Structure formats: C-alpha cells, structure tokens
PDB file of C-alpha atoms in Angstrom:
ATOM      1  CA  MET A  21      18.788   9.633  11.330  1.00 53.00           C
ATOM      2  CA  THR A  22      20.881   6.747  13.041  1.00 67.00           C
ATOM      3  CA  ASP A  23      23.038   4.138  11.486  1.00 80.00           C
ATOM      4  CA  SER A  24      20.248   1.568  13.610  1.00 84.00           C
ATOM      5  CA  ILE A  25      17.658   2.926  11.179  1.00 88.00           C
ATOM      6  CA  PHE A  26      19.626   2.508   8.484  1.00 89.00           C
ATOM      7  CA  ARG A  27      20.902  -1.083   9.271  1.00 93.00           C
ATOM      8  CA  GLN A  28      17.475  -2.363  10.187  1.00 96.00           C
ATOM      9  CA  PHE A  29      16.342  -1.912   5.828  1.00 97.00           C
ATOM     10  CA  SER A  30      19.715  -3.215   4.699  1.00 98.00           C
ATOM     11  CA  LEU A  31      19.664  -6.851   2.545  1.00 98.00           C
ATOM     12  CA  GLU A  32      23.270  -7.229   3.036  1.00 98.00           C
ATOM     13  CA  GLY A  33      24.340 -10.833   3.472  1.00 97.00           C
ATOM     14  CA  LYS A  34      20.953 -11.681   2.190  1.00 98.00           C
ATOM     15  CA  LEU A  35      20.052 -14.011  -0.614  1.00 98.00           C
ATOM     16  CA  ALA A  36      17.112 -13.209  -2.844  1.00 99.00           C
ATOM     17  CA  LEU A  37      14.819 -14.791  -5.312  1.00 99.00           C
ATOM     18  CA  VAL A  38      12.161 -12.561  -8.204  1.00 99.00           C
ATOM     19  CA  THR A  39      10.046 -14.701 -10.089  1.00 98.00           C
ATOM     20  CA  GLY A  40       9.307 -12.734 -13.387  1.00 98.00           C
ATOM     21  CA  ALA A  41      12.192 -10.539 -13.069  1.00 98.00           C
ATOM     22  CA  ALA A  42      13.873 -10.587 -16.481  1.00 97.00           C
ATOM     23  CA  HIS A  43      12.104  -6.675 -17.140  1.00 94.00           C
ATOM     24  CA  GLY A  44       9.417  -5.053 -15.452  1.00 93.00           C
ATOM     25  CA  ILE A  45       8.366  -5.257 -11.315  1.00 96.00           C
ATOM     26  CA  GLY A  46      10.187  -7.291 -10.771  1.00 97.00           C
ATOM     27  CA  PHE A  47      13.173  -6.057 -12.257  1.00 97.00           C
ATOM     28  CA  ALA A  48      12.778  -2.914 -10.333  1.00 97.00           C
ATOM     29  CA  ILE A  49      12.635  -4.962  -6.561  1.00 98.00           C
ATOM     30  CA  ALA A  50      15.837  -7.275  -7.700  1.00 98.00           C
ATOM     31  CA  GLU A  51      17.662  -3.585  -8.664  1.00 98.00           C
ATOM     32  CA  ALA A  52      16.696  -2.496  -4.939  1.00 98.00           C
ATOM     33  CA  TYR A  53      17.243  -5.022  -3.382  1.00 98.00           C
ATOM     34  CA  ALA A  54      20.878  -5.876  -4.790  1.00 98.00           C
ATOM     35  CA  ALA A  55      21.465  -1.562  -3.782  1.00 98.00           C
ATOM     36  CA  ALA A  56      19.955  -2.498  -0.395  1.00 98.00           C
ATOM     37  CA  GLY A  57      23.130  -5.254  -0.234  1.00 98.00           C
ATOM     38  CA  ALA A  58      20.991  -8.394  -1.614  1.00 98.00           C
ATOM     39  CA  ARG A  59      22.254 -11.020  -4.086  1.00 98.00           C
ATOM     40  CA  ILE A  60      19.619 -11.554  -6.623  1.00 98.00           C
ATOM     41  CA  ALA A  61      18.906 -14.715  -8.299  1.00 98.00           C
ATOM     42  CA  PHE A  62      15.461 -14.375 -10.808  1.00 98.00           C
ATOM     43  CA  ASN A  63      13.751 -16.805 -13.784  1.00 98.00           C
ATOM     44  CA  CYS A  64      11.729 -16.389 -16.385  1.00 95.00           C
ATOM     45  CA  SER A  65      10.194 -18.741 -19.092  1.00 94.00           C
ATOM     46  CA  SER A  66      12.921 -18.394 -22.310  1.00 96.00           C
ATOM     47  CA  ARG A  67      16.365 -18.648 -23.237  1.00 97.00           C
ATOM     48  CA  ASP A  68      16.019 -15.112 -24.977  1.00 97.00           C
ATOM     49  CA  SER A  69      14.145 -13.831 -21.995  1.00 97.00           C
ATOM     50  CA  LEU A  70      16.867 -14.942 -19.804  1.00 98.00           C
ATOM     51  CA  GLU A  71      19.470 -13.392 -21.765  1.00 98.00           C
ATOM     52  CA  ARG A  72      17.959  -9.844 -22.361  1.00 97.00           C
ATOM     53  CA  GLY A  73      17.841  -9.874 -18.879  1.00 98.00           C
ATOM     54  CA  LEU A  74      21.606 -11.191 -17.666  1.00 98.00           C
ATOM     55  CA  ALA A  75      22.369  -8.055 -19.833  1.00 98.00           C
ATOM     56  CA  ALA A  76      20.690  -5.604 -17.868  1.00 98.00           C
ATOM     57  CA  TYR A  77      21.393  -6.803 -14.893  1.00 98.00           C
ATOM     58  CA  ARG A  78      25.042  -6.700 -15.834  1.00 98.00           C
ATOM     59  CA  GLU A  79      24.848  -3.151 -17.583  1.00 98.00           C
ATOM     60  CA  LYS A  80      23.220  -1.994 -13.509  1.00 97.00           C
ATOM     61  CA  GLY A  81      26.179  -3.535 -12.121  1.00 98.00           C
ATOM     62  CA  VAL A  82      24.211  -6.540 -10.402  1.00 98.00           C
ATOM     63  CA  ASP A  83      25.983  -9.951 -10.665  1.00 96.00           C
ATOM     64  CA  ALA A  84      22.452 -12.244 -10.916  1.00 98.00           C
ATOM     65  CA  LEU A  85      21.670 -15.761 -11.444  1.00 98.00           C
ATOM     66  CA  GLY A  86      19.426 -16.357 -13.750  1.00 98.00           C
ATOM     67  CA  TYR A  87      17.339 -19.711 -14.543  1.00 98.00           C
ATOM     68  CA  VAL A  88      14.649 -20.571 -17.084  1.00 98.00           C
ATOM     69  CA  CYS A  89      11.822 -22.099 -15.477  1.00 98.00           C
ATOM     70  CA  ASP A  90       8.644 -23.123 -15.760  1.00 98.00           C
ATOM     71  CA  VAL A  91       6.851 -21.495 -12.015  1.00 98.00           C
ATOM     72  CA  THR A  92       4.006 -24.276 -12.584  1.00 98.00           C
ATOM     73  CA  ASP A  93       5.813 -26.678 -12.879  1.00 98.00           C
ATOM     74  CA  GLU A  94       6.947 -27.824  -9.354  1.00 98.00           C
ATOM     75  CA  ALA A  95      10.257 -30.410 -10.202  1.00 98.00           C
ATOM     76  CA  ALA A  96      11.335 -27.520 -12.280  1.00 98.00           C
ATOM     77  CA  VAL A  97      11.058 -25.462  -9.396  1.00 98.00           C
ATOM     78  CA  GLN A  98      12.280 -27.894  -6.977  1.00 98.00           C
ATOM     79  CA  GLY A  99      15.353 -28.554  -9.523  1.00 98.00           C
ATOM     80  CA  MET A 100      16.139 -24.957  -9.157  1.00 98.00           C
ATOM     81  CA  VAL A 101      15.624 -24.095  -6.174  1.00 98.00           C
ATOM     82  CA  SER A 102      18.305 -26.796  -4.816  1.00 98.00           C
ATOM     83  CA  GLU A 103      20.785 -24.836  -7.916  1.00 98.00           C
ATOM     84  CA  ILE A 104      20.135 -21.763  -6.555  1.00 98.00           C
ATOM     85  CA  GLU A 105      21.113 -23.438  -2.723  1.00 98.00           C
ATOM     86  CA  ARG A 106      24.220 -25.563  -4.293  1.00 98.00           C
ATOM     87  CA  MET A 107      25.675 -22.133  -6.263  1.00 97.00           C
ATOM     88  CA  ALA A 108      24.611 -19.461  -3.320  1.00 98.00           C
ATOM     89  CA  GLY A 109      22.552 -21.217   0.189  1.00 98.00           C
ATOM     90  CA  PRO A 110      19.446 -20.865   1.058  1.00 98.00           C
ATOM     91  CA  VAL A 111      16.911 -18.443  -0.230  1.00 98.00           C
ATOM     92  CA  ASP A 112      16.621 -15.688   2.676  1.00 99.00           C
ATOM     93  CA  ILE A 113      13.871 -13.782   0.870  1.00 99.00           C
ATOM     94  CA  LEU A 114      11.445 -14.891  -1.869  1.00 99.00           C
ATOM     95  CA  VAL A 115       9.563 -12.654  -4.679  1.00 99.00           C
ATOM     96  CA  ASN A 116       6.105 -13.733  -5.883  1.00 98.00           C
ATOM     97  CA  ASN A 117       6.607 -11.753  -9.176  1.00 98.00           C
ATOM     98  CA  ALA A 118       5.431 -14.064 -11.820  1.00 98.00           C
ATOM     99  CA  GLY A 119       2.301 -13.734 -13.716  1.00 97.00           C
ATOM    100  CA  ILE A 120       0.204 -13.143 -15.891  1.00 96.00           C
ATOM    101  CA  ILE A 121      -3.454 -11.748 -17.149  1.00 95.00           C
ATOM    102  CA  ARG A 122      -6.535 -12.555 -20.090  1.00 95.00           C
ATOM    103  CA  ARG A 123      -8.815 -10.115 -20.309  1.00 94.00           C
ATOM    104  CA  THR A 124     -11.192 -11.845 -21.935  1.00 97.00           C
ATOM    105  CA  PRO A 125     -15.126 -11.490 -21.336  1.00 98.00           C
ATOM    106  CA  MET A 126     -16.174 -14.636 -18.608  1.00 98.00           C
ATOM    107  CA  HIS A 127     -18.765 -16.248 -21.190  1.00 98.00           C
ATOM    108  CA  GLU A 128     -16.204 -16.247 -24.209  1.00 98.00           C
ATOM    109  CA  MET A 129     -13.164 -17.391 -22.039  1.00 98.00           C
ATOM    110  CA  SER A 130     -12.193 -21.299 -21.667  1.00 98.00           C
ATOM    111  CA  ALA A 131     -11.963 -22.794 -18.600  1.00 98.00           C
ATOM    112  CA  GLU A 132      -8.487 -23.895 -20.178  1.00 98.00           C
ATOM    113  CA  GLU A 133      -7.666 -20.462 -20.390  1.00 98.00           C
ATOM    114  CA  PHE A 134      -9.076 -19.920 -16.340  1.00 98.00           C
ATOM    115  CA  ARG A 135      -6.962 -22.434 -15.321  1.00 98.00           C
ATOM    116  CA  ARG A 136      -3.604 -21.246 -16.884  1.00 98.00           C
ATOM    117  CA  VAL A 137      -4.146 -17.901 -15.205  1.00 98.00           C
ATOM    118  CA  VAL A 138      -5.046 -19.358 -11.694  1.00 98.00           C
ATOM    119  CA  ASP A 139      -1.725 -21.472 -12.272  1.00 98.00           C
ATOM    120  CA  VAL A 140       0.775 -19.370 -12.952  1.00 98.00           C
ATOM    121  CA  ASP A 141      -0.626 -16.279 -10.921  1.00 98.00           C
ATOM    122  CA  LEU A 142      -1.938 -18.576  -7.766  1.00 98.00           C
ATOM    123  CA  ASN A 143      -0.495 -22.182  -7.936  1.00 98.00           C
ATOM    124  CA  ALA A 144       2.822 -20.427  -9.016  1.00 98.00           C
ATOM    125  CA  PRO A 145       3.416 -19.044  -5.264  1.00 99.00           C
ATOM    126  CA  PHE A 146       2.167 -22.053  -3.904  1.00 99.00           C
ATOM    127  CA  ILE A 147       5.003 -24.190  -5.520  1.00 99.00           C
ATOM    128  CA  VAL A 148       7.664 -21.680  -5.260  1.00 99.00           C
ATOM    129  CA  SER A 149       6.802 -21.064  -1.847  1.00 99.00           C
ATOM    130  CA  LYS A 150       6.842 -24.740  -0.364  1.00 98.00           C
ATOM    131  CA  ALA A 151      10.496 -25.216  -2.209  1.00 98.00           C
ATOM    132  CA  VAL A 152      12.269 -22.579  -0.572  1.00 98.00           C
ATOM    133  CA  ILE A 153       9.923 -22.726   3.531  1.00 98.00           C
ATOM    134  CA  PRO A 154      11.826 -25.687   4.686  1.00 98.00           C
ATOM    135  CA  SER A 155      15.532 -24.084   4.077  1.00 98.00           C
ATOM    136  CA  MET A 156      13.943 -20.880   5.723  1.00 98.00           C
ATOM    137  CA  MET A 157      12.719 -22.658   8.347  1.00 98.00           C
ATOM    138  CA  LYS A 158      16.305 -25.020   9.142  1.00 98.00           C
ATOM    139  CA  LYS A 159      17.695 -20.909   8.993  1.00 98.00           C
ATOM    140  CA  GLY A 160      15.452 -19.299  11.321  1.00 98.00           C
ATOM    141  CA  GLY A 161      13.719 -17.536   9.562  1.00 98.00           C
ATOM    142  CA  GLY A 162      12.482 -15.824   5.785  1.00 98.00           C
ATOM    143  CA  LYS A 163      10.767 -13.503   3.526  1.00 99.00           C
ATOM    144  CA  ILE A 164       7.786 -14.300   1.304  1.00 99.00           C
ATOM    145  CA  ILE A 165       6.502 -11.502  -0.134  1.00 99.00           C
ATOM    146  CA  ASN A 166       3.013 -11.942  -2.938  1.00 99.00           C
ATOM    147  CA  ILE A 167       2.814  -9.871  -5.739  1.00 98.00           C
ATOM    148  CA  CYS A 168      -1.077  -9.369  -5.010  1.00 98.00           C
ATOM    149  CA  SER A 169      -2.912  -6.561  -6.967  1.00 97.00           C
ATOM    150  CA  MET A 170      -6.221  -4.159  -6.514  1.00 96.00           C
ATOM    151  CA  MET A 171      -8.075  -7.402  -7.998  1.00 96.00           C
ATOM    152  CA  SER A 172      -7.401  -9.264  -4.610  1.00 98.00           C
ATOM    153  CA  GLU A 173     -10.273  -6.325  -3.368  1.00 97.00           C
ATOM    154  CA  LEU A 174     -12.520  -5.743  -6.293  1.00 95.00           C
ATOM    155  CA  GLY A 175     -13.789  -6.957  -9.662  1.00 94.00           C
ATOM    156  CA  ARG A 176     -14.052  -5.628 -13.076  1.00 91.00           C
ATOM    157  CA  GLU A 177     -14.828  -6.272 -16.268  1.00 95.00           C
ATOM    158  CA  THR A 178     -12.872  -9.260 -18.480  1.00 96.00           C
ATOM    159  CA  VAL A 179     -10.583 -10.120 -15.494  1.00 96.00           C
ATOM    160  CA  SER A 180     -12.266 -13.402 -13.723  1.00 98.00           C
ATOM    161  CA  ALA A 181      -9.427 -15.375 -13.616  1.00 98.00           C
ATOM    162  CA  TYR A 182      -6.926 -12.984 -12.595  1.00 97.00           C
ATOM    163  CA  ALA A 183      -8.997 -11.062  -9.312  1.00 98.00           C
ATOM    164  CA  ALA A 184     -10.008 -14.844  -8.367  1.00 98.00           C
ATOM    165  CA  ALA A 185      -6.419 -16.004  -8.769  1.00 98.00           C
ATOM    166  CA  LYS A 186      -5.570 -12.303  -6.673  1.00 98.00           C
ATOM    167  CA  GLY A 187      -8.195 -12.823  -4.235  1.00 98.00           C
ATOM    168  CA  GLY A 188      -6.148 -16.794  -3.719  1.00 98.00           C
ATOM    169  CA  LEU A 189      -3.118 -14.941  -3.357  1.00 98.00           C
ATOM    170  CA  LYS A 190      -4.175 -12.938  -0.258  1.00 98.00           C
ATOM    171  CA  MET A 191      -5.707 -15.624   1.509  1.00 98.00           C
ATOM    172  CA  LEU A 192      -2.708 -17.784   0.694  1.00 99.00           C
ATOM    173  CA  THR A 193      -0.984 -14.734   1.730  1.00 99.00           C
ATOM    174  CA  LYS A 194      -2.236 -14.735   4.756  1.00 98.00           C
ATOM    175  CA  ASN A 195      -2.054 -18.138   5.631  1.00 98.00           C
ATOM    176  CA  ILE A 196       1.685 -19.091   4.812  1.00 99.00           C
ATOM    177  CA  ALA A 197       1.857 -16.194   7.553  1.00 98.00           C
ATOM    178  CA  SER A 198      -0.262 -18.069   9.619  1.00 98.00           C
ATOM    179  CA  GLU A 199       1.689 -21.202   9.218  1.00 98.00           C
ATOM    180  CA  TYR A 200       5.512 -20.274   9.330  1.00 98.00           C
ATOM    181  CA  GLY A 201       4.987 -17.304  11.362  1.00 98.00           C
ATOM    182  CA  GLY A 202       6.383 -19.635  14.590  1.00 98.00           C
ATOM    183  CA  TYR A 203       9.671 -20.186  12.214  1.00 98.00           C
ATOM    184  CA  ASN A 204      10.094 -17.016  12.256  1.00 98.00           C
ATOM    185  CA  ILE A 205       8.977 -16.838   8.195  1.00 99.00           C
ATOM    186  CA  GLN A 206       6.995 -13.224   7.262  1.00 99.00           C
ATOM    187  CA  CYS A 207       4.435 -13.595   4.240  1.00 99.00           C
ATOM    188  CA  ASN A 208       3.258 -10.482   2.914  1.00 99.00           C
ATOM    189  CA  GLY A 209       1.993  -8.820  -0.035  1.00 98.00           C
ATOM    190  CA  ILE A 210       2.192  -5.816  -2.564  1.00 98.00           C
ATOM    191  CA  GLY A 211      -0.512  -4.903  -4.407  1.00 98.00           C
ATOM    192  CA  PRO A 212       0.245  -2.467  -7.243  1.00 97.00           C
ATOM    193  CA  GLY A 213      -2.020  -0.132  -8.621  1.00 96.00           C
ATOM    194  CA  TYR A 214      -1.762   1.040 -12.102  1.00 94.00           C
ATOM    195  CA  ILE A 215       2.088   1.433 -12.589  1.00 95.00           C
ATOM    196  CA  ALA A 216       3.011   3.292 -15.999  1.00 93.00           C
ATOM    197  CA  THR A 217       5.191   0.217 -17.693  1.00 86.00           C
ATOM    198  CA  SER A 218       6.067   0.265 -21.444  1.00 81.00           C
ATOM    199  CA  GLN A 219       2.894  -2.077 -21.949  1.00 75.00           C
ATOM    200  CA  THR A 220       1.077   0.894 -20.776  1.00 84.00           C
ATOM    201  CA  ALA A 221       2.290   3.168 -22.233  1.00 87.00           C
ATOM    202  CA  PRO A 222      -0.285   3.366 -25.481  1.00 86.00           C
ATOM    203  CA  LEU A 223      -2.681   3.633 -23.118  1.00 84.00           C
ATOM    204  CA  ARG A 224      -1.466   6.676 -21.330  1.00 92.00           C
ATOM    205  CA  GLU A 225      -0.237   8.775 -24.897  1.00 89.00           C
ATOM    206  CA  ARG A 226      -1.837  11.982 -25.353  1.00 88.00           C
ATOM    207  CA  ARG A 227      -3.990  12.087 -28.649  1.00 86.00           C
ATOM    208  CA  GLU A 228      -3.782  14.246 -31.517  1.00 84.00           C
ATOM    209  CA  ASP A 229      -6.678  16.905 -29.777  1.00 89.00           C
ATOM    210  CA  GLY A 230      -4.598  16.951 -26.685  1.00 86.00           C
ATOM    211  CA  SER A 231      -6.682  14.676 -24.512  1.00 89.00           C
ATOM    212  CA  ARG A 232      -5.837  12.115 -22.226  1.00 90.00           C
ATOM    213  CA  HIS A 233      -6.707   8.455 -23.875  1.00 90.00           C
ATOM    214  CA  PRO A 234     -10.143   7.007 -21.939  1.00 91.00           C
ATOM    215  CA  PHE A 235      -8.434   4.843 -20.068  1.00 90.00           C
ATOM    216  CA  ASP A 236      -6.035   7.482 -19.087  1.00 93.00           C
ATOM    217  CA  GLN A 237      -8.764   9.963 -18.003  1.00 93.00           C
ATOM    218  CA  PHE A 238     -10.285   7.159 -15.707  1.00 92.00           C
ATOM    219  CA  ILE A 239      -7.445   6.095 -13.797  1.00 93.00           C
ATOM    220  CA  ILE A 240      -6.074   9.303 -12.977  1.00 93.00           C
ATOM    221  CA  SER A 241      -9.707  10.273 -12.034  1.00 93.00           C
ATOM    222  CA  LYS A 242     -10.184   7.060  -9.590  1.00 94.00           C
ATOM    223  CA  THR A 243      -6.129   8.261  -8.509  1.00 96.00           C
ATOM    224  CA  PRO A 244      -6.138  10.697  -5.220  1.00 96.00           C
ATOM    225  CA  ALA A 245      -2.529  10.677  -6.506  1.00 95.00           C
ATOM    226  CA  ALA A 246      -3.366  11.827  -9.607  1.00 94.00           C
ATOM    227  CA  ARG A 247      -1.344   9.628 -11.828  1.00 95.00           C
ATOM    228  CA  TRP A 248      -0.207   6.520 -12.507  1.00 97.00           C
ATOM    229  CA  GLY A 249       2.393   5.012  -9.953  1.00 97.00           C
ATOM    230  CA  CYS A 250       6.210   4.095 -11.154  1.00 96.00           C
ATOM    231  CA  VAL A 251       8.093   1.150 -10.902  1.00 95.00           C
ATOM    232  CA  GLU A 252       9.857   3.083  -8.428  1.00 96.00           C
ATOM    233  CA  ASP A 253       6.372   3.779  -6.009  1.00 98.00           C
ATOM    234  CA  LEU A 254       6.615   0.016  -5.837  1.00 98.00           C
ATOM    235  CA  THR A 255      11.077  -0.248  -4.317  1.00 98.00           C
ATOM    236  CA  GLY A 256      10.559   1.442  -1.468  1.00 98.00           C
ATOM    237  CA  PRO A 257       7.524  -0.632   0.563  1.00 98.00           C
ATOM    238  CA  ALA A 258       9.704  -4.002  -1.128  1.00 98.00           C
ATOM    239  CA  VAL A 259      13.007  -3.463   0.563  1.00 98.00           C
ATOM    240  CA  PHE A 260      10.853  -2.660   3.585  1.00 98.00           C
ATOM    241  CA  LEU A 261       9.032  -6.370   4.088  1.00 99.00           C
ATOM    242  CA  ALA A 262      12.215  -7.878   2.794  1.00 99.00           C
ATOM    243  CA  SER A 263      14.050  -6.355   5.447  1.00 98.00           C
ATOM    244  CA  ALA A 264      14.865  -6.826   9.233  1.00 98.00           C
ATOM    245  CA  ALA A 265      12.078  -3.501   9.737  1.00 98.00           C
ATOM    246  CA  SER A 266       8.810  -5.515   8.257  1.00 98.00           C
ATOM    247  CA  ASP A 267       9.724  -8.813  11.100  1.00 98.00           C
ATOM    248  CA  PHE A 268       6.483  -8.131  13.103  1.00 98.00           C
ATOM    249  CA  VAL A 269       4.620  -7.695   9.925  1.00 98.00           C
ATOM    250  CA  ASN A 270       3.301 -10.729   8.380  1.00 98.00           C
ATOM    251  CA  GLY A 271      -0.115 -11.818   6.596  1.00 98.00           C
ATOM    252  CA  HIS A 272      -0.378  -8.103   5.033  1.00 98.00           C
ATOM    253  CA  VAL A 273      -0.988  -7.309   1.886  1.00 98.00           C
ATOM    254  CA  LEU A 274       0.731  -3.233   1.861  1.00 98.00           C
ATOM    255  CA  TYR A 275      -1.332  -1.415  -1.605  1.00 98.00           C
ATOM    256  CA  VAL A 276       0.729   0.554  -3.878  1.00 98.00           C
ATOM    257  CA  ASP A 277      -2.389   2.077  -5.163  1.00 97.00           C
ATOM    258  CA  GLY A 278      -2.068   5.820  -5.069  1.00 97.00           C
ATOM    259  CA  GLY A 279      -5.193   5.521  -2.544  1.00 97.00           C
ATOM    260  CA  ILE A 280      -7.560   4.041  -5.553  1.00 97.00           C
ATOM    261  CA  LEU A 281      -9.012   1.692  -2.787  1.00 97.00           C
ATOM    262  CA  ALA A 282      -9.365   4.404  -0.161  1.00 96.00           C
ATOM    263  CA  TYR A 283     -11.168   6.299  -2.237  1.00 96.00           C
ATOM    264  CA  ILE A 284     -14.959   6.998  -3.771  1.00 91.00           C
ATOM    265  CA  GLY A 285     -14.258   9.316  -6.291  1.00 87.00           C
ATOM    266  CA  LYS A 286     -14.969  12.603  -7.250  1.00 83.00           C
ATOM    267  CA  GLN A 287     -19.409  13.619  -7.447  1.00 77.00           C
ATOM    268  CA  PRO A 288     -20.639  13.720 -10.826  1.00 74.00           C
TER     269      PRO A 288
END
C-alpha cells in the first residue's frame, strides 16, 4: 500500500471533539483518532466521570482536553466550543456520541421521560453541530459523525423514545449533509449493532448449565457474523468517516452490525 493511501486516512493536525467519550464507544473512537494523529477534546456529564476519563486517556498516552458539559444546554455547549477554540483551535471533527436509552413500554413511559431521551439523543446533536458548523464553514470544511443505531431503521419493544430519536438523528444527518455539503462539510452516521461492553456483559454470560442467556441467543441467531460486535469494530469506520478518504461520502449511515439489517433470519 502506498504512502498516499495511508495519508488519506491520517488525522494528523486535526482536532476532534467526541461527546460522551469518558468511556465506552466514545472513548474507543477518540483513542483511535489520537492514534491516527488527531488531538482530542471530549465532554462528560459529571466531574467524577471527567476525572476517570482524563485518567483513562493519560493511561493510553493521550493528552485530551476534557469538559463537564450538558450537551442539551445550548449556552453551555457554546461556551465549551468557544473554550476549545481558544485552547486548541476550531473543531475539525465532531462525533455526536453522547446518548441515553430508557427501556420502558410506551404505554408506561411518561412524556417527560420520552422528551429526555429525545433531548439527549436528537436535540443535543443539533445543538453541538450548530456550535461547530460556523467555524467549519469559515475554515472551509469539517466532518460531523452522528452515532445512530439500528433503531434508526427498526422498531423494537420498550424503546419508542430511543427509536424515535435515532430515526430523527438519521434524518438530521442527511439534512446537515444537504445544507452544508457546499461548504465541504461531510455529515455521516455510524449505526452500531449489538456491541459487547461492560453494560451488556450480564447478557453474554453463560448460565450454570453452559447455555447462552436468551437475549444472547437471540442476538447470535439474528447476526450473520454470529457474534456480538466489539468497540474495535467501530474504530475503523469512525476513522474513515473522519478522514480525507471519505471526502465524497455525505449523508450516509454506515451500519456496523455484523449484517443484522441485511438478514431475515434462519428458517425455523
């Protein structure tokens, strides 16, 4: 492979803001960006989370800028972005990763709970994108990556608010691409499948008789790859969408799901 190909995927000299990146998927993406040459800024929702996140980045040799910021608070976000620009320059790459889910049957969910999920999972990406776009326009380009979901395409029990928000995020992705593509700003999404994290570990533990947890069986049976994804499965696509290699990719959601969305399932 020639050096010119490698250079297409380099993030050298770029500044990436990854929301909700003190741990989990956001942390893995930020770590990959740092390995590709980018400087890292991230936010989280509490001081304790910030300190743990900064320590985790230091352990990986990443000198990250960290902020406590509620991404649903427009004034707070504007303040954070202004401080990032003062400290490190304009944001070249934004990853809207922060998100929440409430697994509650729709008829039992309050309107307040529904609004909270939509606020974090849809309104916040609008707010943070709005904060960085002016500098991207002025600079002549940028990358915005929204962490969507298979629920951007599918419904499922107990996730009405999450599915509504992630469906909306897919369309926000397309609209940002449509509105700002002429400024050399590419906005794309990543739709993770079922990813093995600490939160899903109990669902993947073998039972005393050696059998799989019913939900684990369900995921394996619905995934052509016959496994859960890992956070490393998301880092390559995230680097691609943040790099010059994707300069003519805009308004696309890249599903990293092991083939679930392509698969009807095995015949009983």
